[in-house]
Amino acid sequence: MKVNRRSFLQLAAVTAVSSAFCGLGFETEALAADRIAMLEPKWSKQTTSVCCYCAVGCGLIVNTDLKTKRAINVEGDPDHPINEGATCAKGASIWQLAENKERPPRPLYRAPYSSEWKEVSWDWALGEIAKRVKKTRDASFTEKNDKGQVVNRCNGLASVGSAAIDNEECWTYQAMLRALGLVYVEHQARICHSSTVAALAESFGRGAMTNHWNDIANSDCILVMGSNAAENHPISFKWVTKAMVKGAKLISIDPRFTRTSAKADLYCQIRAGSDIAVLGGLIKYILDNDLIQRDYVVSHTNAPFIISDKFTFNDGLFSGYTKNGDDEDYVGAYDKSQWAYERDEQGLPKRDESLKHPRCVYNLLKSHYARYDVDKVVSVSGIDKDGLLEFYKLFSATGKPDKAGTIMYAMGWTQHTVGTQYIRTMAMVQLLLGNIGVSGGGVNALRGESNVQGSTDHCLLWHILPGYLATPNAGLPTYREYVDAKAKPHLQGAKDPKSAAWWQYYPKYMSSFLKAMYPEASSEDAYAWLPKAEDGKTYTWLQLFEAMRKKEFTGFFAWGMNPACGGANAGKNRQAMTNLDWMVNVNIFDNETGSFWRGPGMDPKKVKTEVFFLPCAVSIEKEGSITNSGRWMQWRYQGPTPRGESKSDGHIMTELFDKIRALYAKEGGAFPEPIKNLSVDMWKTHGEFDAHQVAKLINGYFLKDVTIKDKTYKKGTLVPSFALLQDDGSTCSGNWLYCNSYTEDGNRAARRSREQTPEQEKIGLFSNWSWCWPVNRRIIYNRASCDNTGKPYAPQKPVVAWNGKSWIGDVPDGGWAPGTKYAFIMLPNGHGHVFGPGRQDGPFPEHYEPMETPFTKHEFSNQLNNPTALRFAREALAVADPKYPYVATTYRVTEHWQTGLMTRHTPWLLETMPQMFVEMCEELAKEKGIENGEKVMVESIRGSIWAIAMVTKRMHPLKVMGKTVYQLGMPWCFGWQMPHDGSGGDSSNLLTPSVGDPNTGIPETKVFVANVRKL
Ligand code: SF4
């Protein structure tokens, strides 16, 4: 049969419609239908949406049957600037995710010691949960700590979630949790990119991807390291390919030869856990060969700053180190005051712009990396020497003013005990080469969940409030003491008239946030109502599950998360859940977390934990915004209605909170003020959650008539930009970073115009498509792309340029005339940090071995591991242990997403990638007598899983410090709960250790040691 495009589409349509409607019981009607005809307005409505999987943020078109209100088709949006109509396998199957018979239509309840789920009504489920929340809160509420400091904290409840919910829901959820007094508030961002925020904020001032997806096409050299973009962010690769067509070089450095490597001009294999050695060598190469962009380095970085002589580095340790006892969570800590700048009489850092002073950052940097010679780097990482030198040559060539190199990285860098320092190393390279703020440059963190950028911005994290404001701690008891302490270093920096020191406006943002939470309260009262963390204590993901293991919590929310598979040392998490009295699991499908009581090794009759499962809507069934990796806030519209009785997360949150509030109104209870006064009524229309109302509150309103520079803004109008927020209670803004996103001109995230000025079009800024934080600026730090007269270093691809009167191109990062303010406006002294004095483990990155390693020493110092790492001394680690001789790592595959919960339930995707596998080289397989396709057991000191052996040429043995090293690679997207017959296997996180980075606590899930044996 000859099949042309039209008949192919018709054929595919009949098959697809047939499958779609079979599940709904409409076979006869569907078989007769022409799917193409059904896409016409007569039959279906069309809405635009954004993919719910990775943070590339591809645009979608959703067709919903007018009669049944069910989705009949989802495809790429051809007008969307990022994906231009394309999607990867996951995006293409979203329709099947929504129309999925595995979705529980109503809430489920598992009673203590029961072996089954029972279907229950929403009213009953929410009512019972509200009662348990109140009981736990009242019983565990702590007004004062042991020191007598007011903390107003609920200790018996913890929450994880979520990066998969909309911005408006993230804000709502954090508000609700903080009103209840929780401090253990964590989610996916902690375990995937928290080290990114810590590294980029330290280096440049903001913790996000500096450029955006389309801009990758403007690069001259793209380094993909710590990521496999072609596999995990497939549509991003469209822009890599466009750059390569224009002549850009692609370099892939990875423990495995990946789909990205297959397209690269240069591929080098390295040992997992050795990237700082490789990048430290790059810094040495750049300095030795004088390849820095000198004008940029002197004008825009702290390389000329002079450092106090208290700062030293000796055999792997910086000055100021103290080792902790085994009873503490961190191995040790530094007194960072020893890493300070030398200051003048005004308190401003002293500088030597000639870069000759022996204690200026530039010379300290040279001396620090003098040890990172090529032979040592080769020895520690196992990299091929010629390949390494080629990499150094290619990438450092982007230090020329008119060239730009970029980096695309992801979990391969973030998830290490030195994760923050991996990223810091590259940030330093990019500052030295003048690659920050420029088109085709930047440090590009590839975010993996559709809204993990937004959920981070809205701070579903223990240590920050929306807009990256610090969580209050017990030592700052009043609002005034808190804001003064936070603004102080920036006010100090602002003594230099050229330093914008933007965080000096901290009180305006905090005051406006408190007003968005508690509109009727004074700043002092609202501040008092926020829970306070203990001074010096951290409450990160790993510590949350350690506290759960120690029975510190009665109740637990897992909202849109699956920690029974997604967290490091998942077996520990599963066991810890047996210590809870009750748990609420909100998701599209039941998962390994909600059903932990019936999982492998559990006897339901012995598990007391009550579990409530609440079914939530799929992204295309609700309205709201998400923020992609490139900081684009994009609005999604509702297509089909929520399937069965499922509800949007926002509806579930507000309905639950209303019930809790009603209980407090009726019965009283511990510290009811924050619950009673929370701004819930401002989140609703006609008594129901309304994403537009929350989006407006996040942007912020004038709460009274306010006159600023002769212009009066009426009470109730939306604040046009964060520069107009006030610290006197006259404005509210749920998140100052998003102020400008929803103004009196409308919902800017919903904009769909591809119109650009000629300057914008030159580099593809798409400034009128959606909205981007901050204030629609597409490339941050963009004034660093110009010299002190406002002339772009790369005139052929300018980001901004001074036309004599104003800046043209992108929204400038500060509108001042050229030469009047430094470019890195969020840092107190206005210069990018080559020397980063704020991190817990040192101002310069240093190679340490992972916490689990086959080695007892390495080439750079006698300090084996990160001396400040997070670990629990009672948990054994395998170091040079012959029982676990191989270096293991984990990763994702195109067809699955995160723990695979959504994709394992999507038949097309599961069929393509059905079960757990482990990659190994031919040499190892031969040694172990393992054939390709055989079932094997992979074991670490924490647990074991079966997997199918994938014997491959994509990995080969490495020679590392005189020893042959074999590596194992495994996906982490499988779990016992789906497929139901167990044929998929279980999570590789049963093998990974609970150790973490000292800056953020991100677990070291990307490198550990394991063994493999034939079954
Ligand atoms: S998963 Fe990522 S790359 Fe694939 S369609 Fe969705 S947003 Fe695009």
PDB file of C-alpha atoms in Angstrom, residues 622-744:
ATOM      1  CA  LYS A 622      -5.773  23.508  34.741  1.00  0.00           C
ATOM      2  CA  GLU A 623      -4.680  27.103  34.290  1.00  0.00           C
ATOM      3  CA  GLY A 624      -1.553  28.800  35.621  1.00  0.00           C
ATOM      4  CA  SER A 625       2.077  29.578  34.848  1.00  0.00           C
ATOM      5  CA  ILE A 626       5.398  27.770  34.972  1.00  0.00           C
ATOM      6  CA  THR A 627       8.918  29.135  34.615  1.00  0.00           C
ATOM      7  CA  ASN A 628      11.370  27.352  32.355  1.00  0.00           C
ATOM      8  CA  SER A 629      15.090  26.983  32.796  1.00  0.00           C
ATOM      9  CA  GLY A 630      15.738  30.209  30.897  1.00  0.00           C
ATOM     10  CA  ARG A 631      13.506  32.089  33.415  1.00  0.00           C
ATOM     11  CA  TRP A 632      10.599  32.449  30.952  1.00  0.00           C
ATOM     12  CA  MET A 633       7.316  32.511  32.854  1.00  0.00           C
ATOM     13  CA  GLN A 634       4.764  30.953  30.498  1.00  0.00           C
ATOM     14  CA  TRP A 635       1.007  30.786  30.962  1.00  0.00           C
ATOM     15  CA  ARG A 636      -0.887  27.556  30.377  1.00  0.00           C
ATOM     16  CA  TYR A 637      -4.624  27.383  29.717  1.00  0.00           C
ATOM     17  CA  GLN A 638      -7.087  24.729  30.718  1.00  0.00           C
ATOM     18  CA  GLY A 639      -8.005  22.256  27.985  1.00  0.00           C
ATOM     19  CA  PRO A 640      -9.917  19.261  29.317  1.00  0.00           C
ATOM     20  CA  THR A 641     -11.519  19.402  32.750  1.00  0.00           C
ATOM     21  CA  PRO A 642      -9.817  17.391  35.530  1.00  0.00           C
ATOM     22  CA  ARG A 643     -10.461  13.682  34.927  1.00  0.00           C
ATOM     23  CA  GLY A 644     -12.848  11.934  37.309  1.00  0.00           C
ATOM     24  CA  GLU A 645     -13.071  13.926  40.518  1.00  0.00           C
ATOM     25  CA  SER A 646      -9.425  14.985  40.497  1.00  0.00           C
ATOM     26  CA  LYS A 647      -8.738  18.617  41.363  1.00  0.00           C
ATOM     27  CA  SER A 648      -6.018  21.134  40.615  1.00  0.00           C
ATOM     28  CA  ASP A 649      -3.341  21.327  43.300  1.00  0.00           C
ATOM     29  CA  GLY A 650      -4.410  24.907  43.992  1.00  0.00           C
ATOM     30  CA  HIS A 651      -7.974  23.784  44.679  1.00  0.00           C
ATOM     31  CA  ILE A 652      -6.775  20.988  46.969  1.00  0.00           C
ATOM     32  CA  MET A 653      -4.538  23.378  48.929  1.00  0.00           C
ATOM     33  CA  THR A 654      -7.135  26.065  49.462  1.00  0.00           C
ATOM     34  CA  GLU A 655      -9.935  23.637  50.316  1.00  0.00           C
ATOM     35  CA  LEU A 656      -7.699  21.892  52.848  1.00  0.00           C
ATOM     36  CA  PHE A 657      -6.534  25.166  54.353  1.00  0.00           C
ATOM     37  CA  ASP A 658     -10.143  26.390  54.640  1.00  0.00           C
ATOM     38  CA  LYS A 659     -10.989  23.267  56.627  1.00  0.00           C
ATOM     39  CA  ILE A 660      -7.982  23.720  58.911  1.00  0.00           C
ATOM     40  CA  ARG A 661      -8.895  27.367  59.435  1.00  0.00           C
ATOM     41  CA  ALA A 662     -12.487  26.456  60.231  1.00  0.00           C
ATOM     42  CA  LEU A 663     -11.273  23.993  62.881  1.00  0.00           C
ATOM     43  CA  TYR A 664      -9.135  26.677  64.529  1.00  0.00           C
ATOM     44  CA  ALA A 665     -12.032  29.134  64.405  1.00  0.00           C
ATOM     45  CA  LYS A 666     -14.282  26.586  66.077  1.00  0.00           C
ATOM     46  CA  GLU A 667     -11.951  24.950  68.576  1.00  0.00           C
ATOM     47  CA  GLY A 668      -9.077  27.387  69.054  1.00  0.00           C
ATOM     48  CA  GLY A 669      -5.596  25.859  69.239  1.00  0.00           C
ATOM     49  CA  ALA A 670      -1.900  26.651  69.228  1.00  0.00           C
ATOM     50  CA  PHE A 671      -0.954  30.090  67.898  1.00  0.00           C
ATOM     51  CA  PRO A 672      -3.922  30.577  65.546  1.00  0.00           C
ATOM     52  CA  GLU A 673      -3.016  34.117  64.363  1.00  0.00           C
ATOM     53  CA  PRO A 674      -1.028  33.171  61.222  1.00  0.00           C
ATOM     54  CA  ILE A 675      -3.750  30.728  60.172  1.00  0.00           C
ATOM     55  CA  LYS A 676      -6.560  33.171  60.825  1.00  0.00           C
ATOM     56  CA  ASN A 677      -4.872  36.100  59.062  1.00  0.00           C
ATOM     57  CA  LEU A 678      -3.359  34.440  55.986  1.00  0.00           C
ATOM     58  CA  SER A 679      -4.410  36.114  52.705  1.00  0.00           C
ATOM     59  CA  VAL A 680      -6.382  33.047  51.475  1.00  0.00           C
ATOM     60  CA  ASP A 681      -9.404  35.072  50.456  1.00  0.00           C
ATOM     61  CA  MET A 682      -7.239  37.052  48.027  1.00  0.00           C
ATOM     62  CA  TRP A 683      -6.384  33.793  46.192  1.00  0.00           C
ATOM     63  CA  LYS A 684      -9.965  33.060  45.215  1.00  0.00           C
ATOM     64  CA  THR A 685     -12.798  34.064  42.906  1.00  0.00           C
ATOM     65  CA  HIS A 686     -16.319  33.056  43.948  1.00  0.00           C
ATOM     66  CA  GLY A 687     -14.796  31.076  46.827  1.00  0.00           C
ATOM     67  CA  GLU A 688     -12.539  28.980  44.579  1.00  0.00           C
ATOM     68  CA  PHE A 689      -8.796  28.995  43.939  1.00  0.00           C
ATOM     69  CA  ASP A 690      -8.038  31.281  40.995  1.00  0.00           C
ATOM     70  CA  ALA A 691      -4.548  31.240  39.453  1.00  0.00           C
ATOM     71  CA  HIS A 692      -5.033  34.793  38.114  1.00  0.00           C
ATOM     72  CA  GLN A 693      -5.750  36.128  41.597  1.00  0.00           C
ATOM     73  CA  VAL A 694      -2.605  34.491  42.994  1.00  0.00           C
ATOM     74  CA  ALA A 695      -0.512  35.626  40.004  1.00  0.00           C
ATOM     75  CA  LYS A 696      -1.641  39.197  40.694  1.00  0.00           C
ATOM     76  CA  LEU A 697      -0.801  38.880  44.382  1.00  0.00           C
ATOM     77  CA  ILE A 698       2.634  37.502  43.494  1.00  0.00           C
ATOM     78  CA  ASN A 699       3.161  40.563  41.281  1.00  0.00           C
ATOM     79  CA  GLY A 700       1.811  42.859  43.977  1.00  0.00           C
ATOM     80  CA  TYR A 701      -0.594  45.752  44.513  1.00  0.00           C
ATOM     81  CA  PHE A 702      -0.467  49.265  45.902  1.00  0.00           C
ATOM     82  CA  LEU A 703      -2.330  49.004  49.192  1.00  0.00           C
ATOM     83  CA  LYS A 704      -2.899  52.763  49.413  1.00  0.00           C
ATOM     84  CA  ASP A 705      -2.494  55.714  47.085  1.00  0.00           C
ATOM     85  CA  VAL A 706       1.248  56.134  46.657  1.00  0.00           C
ATOM     86  CA  THR A 707       3.029  59.012  44.920  1.00  0.00           C
ATOM     87  CA  ILE A 708       6.445  58.258  43.482  1.00  0.00           C
ATOM     88  CA  LYS A 709       8.324  60.872  41.432  1.00  0.00           C
ATOM     89  CA  ASP A 710       5.197  62.978  40.775  1.00  0.00           C
ATOM     90  CA  LYS A 711       3.122  59.991  39.719  1.00  0.00           C
ATOM     91  CA  THR A 712       0.315  58.719  41.934  1.00  0.00           C
ATOM     92  CA  TYR A 713      -0.518  55.037  41.892  1.00  0.00           C
ATOM     93  CA  LYS A 714      -4.030  54.370  43.148  1.00  0.00           C
ATOM     94  CA  LYS A 715      -4.793  51.888  45.880  1.00  0.00           C
ATOM     95  CA  GLY A 716      -5.615  48.504  44.334  1.00  0.00           C
ATOM     96  CA  THR A 717      -3.581  48.962  41.147  1.00  0.00           C
ATOM     97  CA  LEU A 718      -0.925  46.409  40.262  1.00  0.00           C
ATOM     98  CA  VAL A 719       2.680  47.496  40.885  1.00  0.00           C
ATOM     99  CA  PRO A 720       4.393  47.929  37.501  1.00  0.00           C
ATOM    100  CA  SER A 721       7.901  46.955  38.599  1.00  0.00           C
ATOM    101  CA  PHE A 722       9.856  45.997  41.735  1.00  0.00           C
ATOM    102  CA  ALA A 723      11.673  49.334  41.678  1.00  0.00           C
ATOM    103  CA  LEU A 724       8.370  50.809  42.955  1.00  0.00           C
ATOM    104  CA  LEU A 725       7.878  48.458  45.912  1.00  0.00           C
ATOM    105  CA  GLN A 726       7.937  50.186  49.290  1.00  0.00           C
ATOM    106  CA  ASP A 727       9.115  49.271  52.782  1.00  0.00           C
ATOM    107  CA  ASP A 728       6.352  51.092  54.684  1.00  0.00           C
ATOM    108  CA  GLY A 729       3.510  48.630  54.165  1.00  0.00           C
ATOM    109  CA  SER A 730       1.993  50.576  51.248  1.00  0.00           C
ATOM    110  CA  THR A 731       2.719  47.776  48.733  1.00  0.00           C
ATOM    111  CA  CYS A 732       2.407  44.014  48.733  1.00  0.00           C
ATOM    112  CA  SER A 733       4.196  41.576  46.464  1.00  0.00           C
ATOM    113  CA  GLY A 734       4.253  37.824  47.017  1.00  0.00           C
ATOM    114  CA  ASN A 735       7.568  37.608  45.204  1.00  0.00           C
ATOM    115  CA  TRP A 736       9.420  40.791  44.260  1.00  0.00           C
ATOM    116  CA  LEU A 737      11.303  38.992  41.451  1.00  0.00           C
ATOM    117  CA  TYR A 738       7.971  38.453  39.676  1.00  0.00           C
ATOM    118  CA  CYS A 739       6.835  42.070  40.131  1.00  0.00           C
ATOM    119  CA  ASN A 740       6.257  43.237  36.512  1.00  0.00           C
ATOM    120  CA  SER A 741       4.786  39.893  35.399  1.00  0.00           C
ATOM    121  CA  TYR A 742       1.081  40.772  35.837  1.00  0.00           C
ATOM    122  CA  THR A 743       0.482  44.505  35.525  1.00  0.00           C
ATOM    123  CA  GLU A 744      -2.355  46.826  34.603  1.00  0.00           C
TER     124      GLU A 744
END
